Short mmCIF file of C-alpha atoms in Angstrom, two decimals:
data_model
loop_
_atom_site.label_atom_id
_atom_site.label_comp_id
_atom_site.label_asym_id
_atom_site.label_seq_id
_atom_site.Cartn_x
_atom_site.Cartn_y
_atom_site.Cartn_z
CA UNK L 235 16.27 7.83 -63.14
CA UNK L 236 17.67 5.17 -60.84
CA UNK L 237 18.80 2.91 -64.37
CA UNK L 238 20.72 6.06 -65.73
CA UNK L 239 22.42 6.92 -61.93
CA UNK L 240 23.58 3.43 -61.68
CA UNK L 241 25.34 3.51 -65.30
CA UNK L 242 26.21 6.83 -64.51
CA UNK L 243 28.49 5.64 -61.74
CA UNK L 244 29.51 2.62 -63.86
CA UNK L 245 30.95 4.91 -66.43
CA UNK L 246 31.95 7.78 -64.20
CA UNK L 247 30.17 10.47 -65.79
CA UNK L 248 29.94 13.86 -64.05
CA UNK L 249 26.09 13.97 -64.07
CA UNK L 250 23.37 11.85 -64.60
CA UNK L 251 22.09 13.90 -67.33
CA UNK L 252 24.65 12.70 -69.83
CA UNK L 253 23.48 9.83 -69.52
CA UNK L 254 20.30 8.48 -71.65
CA UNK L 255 18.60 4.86 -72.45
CA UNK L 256 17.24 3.80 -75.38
CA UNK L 257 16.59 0.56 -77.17
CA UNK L 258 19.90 -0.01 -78.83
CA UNK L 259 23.50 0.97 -79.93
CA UNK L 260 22.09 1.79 -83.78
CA UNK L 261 19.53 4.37 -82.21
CA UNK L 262 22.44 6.29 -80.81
CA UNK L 263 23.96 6.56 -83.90
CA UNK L 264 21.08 8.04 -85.64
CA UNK L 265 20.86 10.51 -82.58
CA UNK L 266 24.90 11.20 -82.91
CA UNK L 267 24.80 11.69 -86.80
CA UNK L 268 22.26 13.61 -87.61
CA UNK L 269 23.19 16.50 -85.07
CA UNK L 270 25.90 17.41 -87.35
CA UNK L 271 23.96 18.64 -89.70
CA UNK L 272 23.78 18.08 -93.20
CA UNK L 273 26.85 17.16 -94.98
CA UNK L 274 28.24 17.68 -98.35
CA UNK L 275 30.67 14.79 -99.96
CA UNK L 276 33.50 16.88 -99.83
CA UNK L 277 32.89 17.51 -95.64
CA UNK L 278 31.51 13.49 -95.24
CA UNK L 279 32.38 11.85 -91.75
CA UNK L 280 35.66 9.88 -92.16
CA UNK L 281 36.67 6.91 -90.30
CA UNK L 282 38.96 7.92 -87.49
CA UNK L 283 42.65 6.74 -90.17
CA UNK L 284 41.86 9.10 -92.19
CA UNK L 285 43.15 12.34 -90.00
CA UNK L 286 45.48 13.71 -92.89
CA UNK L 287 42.91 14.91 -95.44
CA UNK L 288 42.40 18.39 -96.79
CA UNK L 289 38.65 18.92 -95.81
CA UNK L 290 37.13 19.25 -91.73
CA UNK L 291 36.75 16.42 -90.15
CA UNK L 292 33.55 17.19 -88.31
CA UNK L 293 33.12 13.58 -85.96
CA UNK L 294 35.25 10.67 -86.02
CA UNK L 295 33.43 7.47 -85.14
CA UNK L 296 35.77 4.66 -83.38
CA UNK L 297 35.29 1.31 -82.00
CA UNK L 298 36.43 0.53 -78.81
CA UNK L 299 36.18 -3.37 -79.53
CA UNK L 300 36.20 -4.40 -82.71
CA UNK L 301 33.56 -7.82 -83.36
CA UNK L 302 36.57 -9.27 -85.45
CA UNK L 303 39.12 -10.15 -84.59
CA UNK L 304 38.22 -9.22 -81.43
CA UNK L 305 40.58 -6.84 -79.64
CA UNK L 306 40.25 -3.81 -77.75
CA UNK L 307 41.43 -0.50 -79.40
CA UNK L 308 42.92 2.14 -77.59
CA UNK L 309 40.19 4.76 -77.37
CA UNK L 310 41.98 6.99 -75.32
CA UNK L 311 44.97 7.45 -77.46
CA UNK L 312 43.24 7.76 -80.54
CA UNK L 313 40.69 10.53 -79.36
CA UNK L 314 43.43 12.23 -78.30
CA UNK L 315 45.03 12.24 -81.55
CA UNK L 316 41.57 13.29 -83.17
CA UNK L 317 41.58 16.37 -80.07
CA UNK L 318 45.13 17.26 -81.73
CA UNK L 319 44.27 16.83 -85.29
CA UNK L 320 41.31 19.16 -84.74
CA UNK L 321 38.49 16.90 -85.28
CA UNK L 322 35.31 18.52 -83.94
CA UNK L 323 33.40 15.27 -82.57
CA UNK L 324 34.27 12.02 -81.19
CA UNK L 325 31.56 8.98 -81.10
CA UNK L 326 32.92 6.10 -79.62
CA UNK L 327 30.99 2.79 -80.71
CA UNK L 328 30.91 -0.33 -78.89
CA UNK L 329 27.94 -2.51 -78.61
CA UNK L 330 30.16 -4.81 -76.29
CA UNK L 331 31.84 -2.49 -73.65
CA UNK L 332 30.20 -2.77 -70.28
CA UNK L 333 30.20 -5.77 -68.57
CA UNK L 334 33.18 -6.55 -70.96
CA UNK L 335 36.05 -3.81 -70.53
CA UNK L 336 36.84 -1.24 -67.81
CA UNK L 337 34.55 2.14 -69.14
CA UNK L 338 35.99 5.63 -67.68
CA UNK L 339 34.22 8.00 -69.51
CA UNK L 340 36.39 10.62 -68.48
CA UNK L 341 39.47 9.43 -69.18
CA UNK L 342 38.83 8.24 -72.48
CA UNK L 343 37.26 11.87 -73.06
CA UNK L 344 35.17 11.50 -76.06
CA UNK L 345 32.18 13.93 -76.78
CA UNK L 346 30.03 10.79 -76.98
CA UNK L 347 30.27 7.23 -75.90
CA UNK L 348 27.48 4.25 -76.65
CA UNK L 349 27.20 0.89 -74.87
CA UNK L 350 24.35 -1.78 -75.09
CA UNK L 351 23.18 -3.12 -71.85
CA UNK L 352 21.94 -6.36 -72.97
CA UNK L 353 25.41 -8.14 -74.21
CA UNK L 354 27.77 -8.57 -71.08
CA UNK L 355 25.75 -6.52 -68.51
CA UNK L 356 22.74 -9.44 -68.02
CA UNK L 357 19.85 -7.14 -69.26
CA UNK L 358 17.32 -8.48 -71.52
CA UNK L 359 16.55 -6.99 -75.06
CA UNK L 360 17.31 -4.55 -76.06
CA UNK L 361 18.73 -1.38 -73.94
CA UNK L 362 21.61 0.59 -74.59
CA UNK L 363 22.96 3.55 -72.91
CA UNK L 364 24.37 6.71 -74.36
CA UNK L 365 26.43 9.15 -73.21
CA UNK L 366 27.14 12.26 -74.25
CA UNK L 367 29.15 15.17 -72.30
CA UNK L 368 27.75 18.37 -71.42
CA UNK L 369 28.84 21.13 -74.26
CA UNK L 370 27.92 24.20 -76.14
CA UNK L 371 26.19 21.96 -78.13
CA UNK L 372 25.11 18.86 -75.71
CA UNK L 373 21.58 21.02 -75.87
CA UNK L 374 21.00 20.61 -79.39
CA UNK L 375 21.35 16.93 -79.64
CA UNK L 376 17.78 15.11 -80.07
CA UNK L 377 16.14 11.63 -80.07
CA UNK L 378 14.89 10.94 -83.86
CA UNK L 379 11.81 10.42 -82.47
CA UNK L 380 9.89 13.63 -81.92
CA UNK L 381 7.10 13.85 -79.05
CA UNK L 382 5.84 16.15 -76.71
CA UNK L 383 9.12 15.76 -74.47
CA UNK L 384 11.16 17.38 -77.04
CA UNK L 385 13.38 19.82 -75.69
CA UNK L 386 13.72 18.90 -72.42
CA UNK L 387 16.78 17.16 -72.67
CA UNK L 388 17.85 13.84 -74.57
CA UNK L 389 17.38 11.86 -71.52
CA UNK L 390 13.84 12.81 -71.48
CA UNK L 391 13.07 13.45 -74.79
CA UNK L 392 14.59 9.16 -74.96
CA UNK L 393 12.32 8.15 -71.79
CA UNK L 394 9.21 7.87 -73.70
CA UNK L 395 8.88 8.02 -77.50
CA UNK L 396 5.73 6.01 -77.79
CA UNK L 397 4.39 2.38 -78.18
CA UNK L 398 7.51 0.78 -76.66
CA UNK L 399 8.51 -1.92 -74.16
CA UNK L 400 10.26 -0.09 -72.43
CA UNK L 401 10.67 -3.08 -69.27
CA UNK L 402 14.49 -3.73 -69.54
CA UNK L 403 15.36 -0.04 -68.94
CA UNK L 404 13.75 -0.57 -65.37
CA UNK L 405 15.54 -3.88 -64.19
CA UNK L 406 19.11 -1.96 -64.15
CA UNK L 407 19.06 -1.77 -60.22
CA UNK L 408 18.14 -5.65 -60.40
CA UNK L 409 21.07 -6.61 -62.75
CA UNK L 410 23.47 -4.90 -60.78
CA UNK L 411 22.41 -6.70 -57.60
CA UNK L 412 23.03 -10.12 -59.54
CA UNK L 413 26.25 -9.01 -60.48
CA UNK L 414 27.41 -7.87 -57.31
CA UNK L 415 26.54 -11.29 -55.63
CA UNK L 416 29.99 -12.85 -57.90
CA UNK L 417 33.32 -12.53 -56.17
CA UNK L 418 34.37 -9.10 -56.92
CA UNK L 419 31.63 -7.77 -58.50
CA UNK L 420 31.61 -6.86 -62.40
CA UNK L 421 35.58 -6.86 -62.36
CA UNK L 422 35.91 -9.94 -60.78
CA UNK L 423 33.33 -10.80 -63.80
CA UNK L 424 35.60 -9.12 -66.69
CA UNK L 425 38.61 -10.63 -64.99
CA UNK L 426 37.49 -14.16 -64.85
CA UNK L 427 35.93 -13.64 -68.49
CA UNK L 428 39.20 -12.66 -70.29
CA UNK L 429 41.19 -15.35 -68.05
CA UNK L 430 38.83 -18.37 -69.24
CA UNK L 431 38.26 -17.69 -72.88
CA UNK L 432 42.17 -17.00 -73.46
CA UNK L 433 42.71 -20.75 -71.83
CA UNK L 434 40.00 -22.02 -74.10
CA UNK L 435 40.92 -20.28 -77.14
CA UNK L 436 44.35 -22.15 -76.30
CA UNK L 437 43.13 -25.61 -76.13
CA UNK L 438 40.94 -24.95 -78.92
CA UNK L 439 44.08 -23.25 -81.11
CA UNK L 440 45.81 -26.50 -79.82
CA UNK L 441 43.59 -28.57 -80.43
CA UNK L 442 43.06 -27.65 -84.27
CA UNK L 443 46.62 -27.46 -84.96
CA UNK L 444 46.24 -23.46 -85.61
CA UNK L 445 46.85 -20.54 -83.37
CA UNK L 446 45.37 -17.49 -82.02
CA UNK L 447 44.14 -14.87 -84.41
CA UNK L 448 43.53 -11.89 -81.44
CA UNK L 449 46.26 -11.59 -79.01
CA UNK L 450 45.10 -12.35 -75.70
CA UNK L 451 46.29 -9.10 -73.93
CA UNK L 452 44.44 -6.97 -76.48
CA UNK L 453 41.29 -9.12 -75.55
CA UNK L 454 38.42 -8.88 -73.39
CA UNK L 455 35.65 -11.61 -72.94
CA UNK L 456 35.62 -12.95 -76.34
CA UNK L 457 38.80 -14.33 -78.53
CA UNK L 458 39.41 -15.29 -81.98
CA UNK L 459 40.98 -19.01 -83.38
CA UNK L 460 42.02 -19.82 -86.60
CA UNK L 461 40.38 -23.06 -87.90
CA UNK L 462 43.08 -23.75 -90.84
CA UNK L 463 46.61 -23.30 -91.55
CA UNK L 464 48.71 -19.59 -91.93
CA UNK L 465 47.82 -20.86 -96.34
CA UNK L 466 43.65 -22.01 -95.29
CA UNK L 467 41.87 -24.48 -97.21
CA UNK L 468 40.56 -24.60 -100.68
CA UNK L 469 41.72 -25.45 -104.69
CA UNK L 470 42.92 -23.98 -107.60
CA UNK L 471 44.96 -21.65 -106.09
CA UNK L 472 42.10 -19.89 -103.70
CA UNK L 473 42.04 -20.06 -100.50
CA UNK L 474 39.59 -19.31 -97.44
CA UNK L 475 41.13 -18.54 -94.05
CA UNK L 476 38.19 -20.08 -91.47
CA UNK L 477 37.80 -18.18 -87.66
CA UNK L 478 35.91 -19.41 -85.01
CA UNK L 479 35.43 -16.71 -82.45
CA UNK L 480 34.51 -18.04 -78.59
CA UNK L 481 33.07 -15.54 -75.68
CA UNK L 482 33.17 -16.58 -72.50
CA UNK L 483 30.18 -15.69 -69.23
CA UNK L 484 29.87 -16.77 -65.84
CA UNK L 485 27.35 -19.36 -66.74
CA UNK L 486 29.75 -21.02 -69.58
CA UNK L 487 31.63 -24.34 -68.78
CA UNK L 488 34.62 -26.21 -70.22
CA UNK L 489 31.73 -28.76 -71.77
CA UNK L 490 30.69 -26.07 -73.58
CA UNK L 491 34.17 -25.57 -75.41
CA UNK L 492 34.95 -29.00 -75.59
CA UNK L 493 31.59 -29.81 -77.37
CA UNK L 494 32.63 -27.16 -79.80
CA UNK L 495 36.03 -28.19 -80.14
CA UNK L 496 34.85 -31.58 -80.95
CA UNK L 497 31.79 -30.84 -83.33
CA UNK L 498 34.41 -28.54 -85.40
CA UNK L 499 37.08 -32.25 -85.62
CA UNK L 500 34.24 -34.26 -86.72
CA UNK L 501 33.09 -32.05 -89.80
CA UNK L 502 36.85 -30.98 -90.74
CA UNK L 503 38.65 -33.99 -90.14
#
């Protein structure tokens, strides 16, 4: 309970019981999907482009940072447009939110939102949180895993579902007294994050001769660089665009970067 308050408050949810822990981001997705129902091809969840299509759209699943290249998507605009275009559920998916971007629950006001713990937010594997706002139909959403808790709730009925280590739910409280120790605290964290790895995406980009394949205000903690030209590298007329994409933590140092910057010259060059 004291795990799910603290990321409760993180998110600002309205109670802690929309709030539930489990192992990791894919187990909320089996826990979001199959709540819908069955589903025939003609009534199949649709990525989140495809709004103009003849058939209910019955959940729209969007990522709120993409892994490449990189860049964080405006959730709150685009469940919006899925509220207006009548779409009955929105699942927002993002194994690398907190600890990595502002998360307001609220104000990006999808019916559920998934996070892991163990990416940006210092927890060891694997924990992820889910959320998922009280509705008509909050009650009849379910862990995959039935046991004797089922029922009472997806928070409990996700507390115990067996023979589990279940250890890195527990050291929440503990992780957020490490982060609060750094100067301001997870945003000073996030801050400092985005700051560094757009200045060492730079001198890498420099470096290389290339440029920046994310652009640093649509970035969090983690940046993309081109490795060849606009054209890439190869023969006969095919050609392979190489990325190299850089995160940045607290306990990451310009060595680090340079060692990569110059490992990457001596195989290419």
């Amino acid at each position: 309970m004291a795990s799910r308050k603290i990321i409760k408050d993180l998110i600002n949810a309205d109670h802690v019981d929309e709030v539930c822990l489990v192992d990791k981001a894919t187990t909320t997705a089996a826990i979001v999907l199959q709540q819908i129902g069955p589903v025939s091809p003609k009534e199949s969840s649709r990525k989140m482009t495809l709004f103009y299509c003849s058939t209910k759209v019955r959940l729209a699943i969007i990522d709120h940072i993409t892994s490449m290249p990189s860049v964080v998507i405006p959730v709150k605009e685009l469940v919006r447009i899925c509220s207006a275009e009548g779409i009955d559920q929105v699942f927002v998916d993002v194994a690398h939110a907190i600890g990595s971007v502002k998360v307001d629950v609220k104000k990006v006001g999808a019916d559920f939102y998934v996070s892991n713990l163990h990416k940006w937010f210092f927890c060891p594997p694997s924990i992820a949180f889910l959320y998922c706002k009280k509705s008509k139909i909050s009650s009849d959403v379910h862990h995959p895993v039935v046991s004797h808790e089922f029922g009472n709730g997806l928070p409990i009925e996700s507390a115990w579902i067996g023979t589990r280590d279940y250890s890195s739910q527990f050291v929440v409280p503990a992780v957020l007294e490490f982060v609060n120790r750094f100067e301001g605290g997870i945003d000073g964290i996030m801050k400092r994050n985005h700051d560094e790895v757009v200045k060492m995406g730079k001198m890498l980009a420099e470096s290389w001769g290339t440029n920046l394949r994310s652009p640093p205000e649509m970035c969090a903690g983690m940046i993309m660089v081109s490795k060849d030209g606009e054209e890439g590298v190869g023969d006969n007329d095919e050609f392979i665009t190489g990325y190299v994409r850089i995160s940045r933590q607290v306990y990451n140092t310009l060595v680090d970067y340079e060692k990569l910057r110059d490992a990457i010259n001596r195989v290419f060059c």
